[in-house]
XYZ file of C-alpha atoms in Angstrom:
149
model
C 115.459 -43.523 136.184
C 112.963 -40.679 136.531
C 111.432 -42.311 139.607
C 114.305 -40.904 141.689
C 113.032 -38.540 144.372
C 115.322 -35.776 145.554
C 113.613 -35.805 148.952
C 115.208 -39.227 149.554
C 118.751 -37.850 149.326
C 119.198 -36.748 152.921
C 121.056 -36.744 155.097
C 124.454 -37.399 153.587
C 127.164 -38.081 156.133
C 130.853 -37.836 155.252
C 133.915 -38.050 157.515
C 133.588 -34.491 158.793
C 130.206 -33.236 157.583
C 126.478 -33.742 157.708
C 124.451 -32.604 154.675
C 120.766 -31.908 155.139
C 117.897 -29.892 153.729
C 117.525 -26.228 154.732
C 114.278 -27.021 156.583
C 116.250 -29.259 158.975
C 118.368 -26.390 160.289
C 117.784 -23.745 162.903
C 116.295 -20.611 161.322
C 118.803 -18.345 163.053
C 121.771 -20.406 161.765
C 120.402 -20.346 158.214
C 119.739 -16.616 158.460
C 123.328 -15.990 159.590
C 124.796 -18.179 156.840
C 122.707 -16.481 154.144
C 123.312 -13.074 155.737
C 119.570 -12.399 155.478
C 116.837 -11.292 157.858
C 114.428 -13.882 159.239
C 111.558 -13.195 156.772
C 113.569 -13.708 153.550
C 115.287 -16.699 155.179
C 111.921 -18.264 156.015
C 110.780 -17.708 152.426
C 114.031 -19.209 151.100
C 113.620 -22.340 153.239
C 109.998 -22.687 152.124
C 110.963 -22.325 148.466
C 113.753 -24.907 148.720
C 111.312 -27.387 150.276
C 108.877 -26.843 147.380
C 111.622 -27.365 144.789
C 112.743 -30.587 146.484
C 109.179 -31.926 146.778
C 108.474 -31.125 143.097
C 111.700 -32.953 142.224
C 112.992 -29.861 140.402
C 116.219 -29.718 142.391
C 117.871 -30.222 145.742
C 119.438 -27.980 148.364
C 121.741 -28.984 151.189
C 123.285 -27.030 153.982
C 126.482 -28.676 155.109
C 127.517 -28.549 158.719
C 130.735 -29.725 160.326
C 129.987 -32.618 162.653
C 131.934 -30.998 165.494
C 130.420 -27.512 165.096
C 126.933 -26.107 165.042
C 127.540 -23.664 162.226
C 126.734 -24.125 158.568
C 129.868 -24.311 156.417
C 128.459 -24.703 152.906
C 125.370 -24.544 150.746
C 124.864 -26.677 147.660
C 122.081 -25.745 145.292
C 121.126 -27.991 142.393
C 118.338 -26.361 140.397
C 116.636 -26.741 137.015
C 116.991 -30.486 137.467
C 115.929 -32.629 134.519
C 116.564 -36.311 135.191
C 115.473 -37.327 131.682
C 117.932 -34.942 130.022
C 120.525 -35.584 132.772
C 121.039 -31.879 133.370
C 120.942 -29.310 136.173
C 122.464 -26.038 137.366
C 124.904 -26.155 140.286
C 125.912 -23.479 142.777
C 128.112 -23.971 145.834
C 128.873 -21.508 148.606
C 131.656 -22.308 151.063
C 132.350 -20.381 154.269
C 135.587 -20.848 156.184
C 136.576 -24.269 154.846
C 140.043 -25.615 154.163
C 140.955 -27.072 150.776
C 140.813 -30.580 152.271
C 137.304 -29.938 153.579
C 136.192 -28.579 150.200
C 137.665 -31.695 148.570
C 135.706 -33.977 150.918
C 132.464 -32.183 150.001
C 133.361 -32.148 146.311
C 134.106 -35.889 146.302
C 130.692 -36.739 147.766
C 128.941 -34.306 145.428
C 130.695 -35.843 142.422
C 129.483 -39.319 143.411
C 125.930 -38.003 143.764
C 125.840 -36.118 140.455
C 127.830 -38.566 138.331
C 126.964 -41.969 139.790
C 123.647 -41.604 141.616
C 121.593 -39.253 139.431
C 123.781 -39.606 136.298
C 124.095 -35.958 135.286
C 125.906 -35.329 132.017
C 125.357 -31.532 131.723
C 125.939 -29.298 134.728
C 125.540 -25.562 134.308
C 127.976 -23.739 136.575
C 128.661 -20.168 137.600
C 131.777 -19.238 139.588
C 132.365 -22.789 140.775
C 135.176 -23.078 143.330
C 138.385 -24.042 141.497
C 138.904 -27.126 143.695
C 135.439 -28.458 142.901
C 135.832 -27.686 139.210
C 139.219 -29.400 139.122
C 137.794 -32.469 140.898
C 134.994 -32.742 138.325
C 137.338 -32.282 135.351
C 139.702 -34.916 136.771
C 136.763 -37.316 137.028
C 135.129 -37.366 133.611
C 133.678 -33.885 133.073
C 134.902 -31.328 130.534
C 134.377 -27.561 130.772
C 132.598 -25.783 127.903
C 132.384 -21.976 127.678
C 133.316 -21.677 131.386
C 129.612 -22.215 132.158
C 129.012 -25.916 131.495
C 130.510 -29.141 132.789
C 129.776 -31.940 130.335
C 130.353 -35.661 130.608
C 130.214 -37.899 127.571
């Protein structure tokens, strides 16, 4: 189980989106999505690459297949594959509920079925994503933890 490497989980392709690591995107596009200057954006990209290579987490920018702009960021940090736990943050920009659902469905498969997470720390998770997880085996504790038994 612990021989899973986060660096192997790219790209993900769904009906309308391509998920890939921050280092695979144009610096200017990432900078605009993060609403940061180039220097902090460069540092962010470098840090995400280190986290992925250390197997401590994974970051994806999600881009619509028919557009060149980033539509979402998924950050999975504090990853512990032995304890089946991690912290999850998702940022959406300009997506419809159906598009959020498509992303949420693929994320659920990854977290539940591929890396077998049972405890997911959350903070301000989009209600559609949260609802999808709770409809598919996770329970919310203290508004900050999704837990699967």
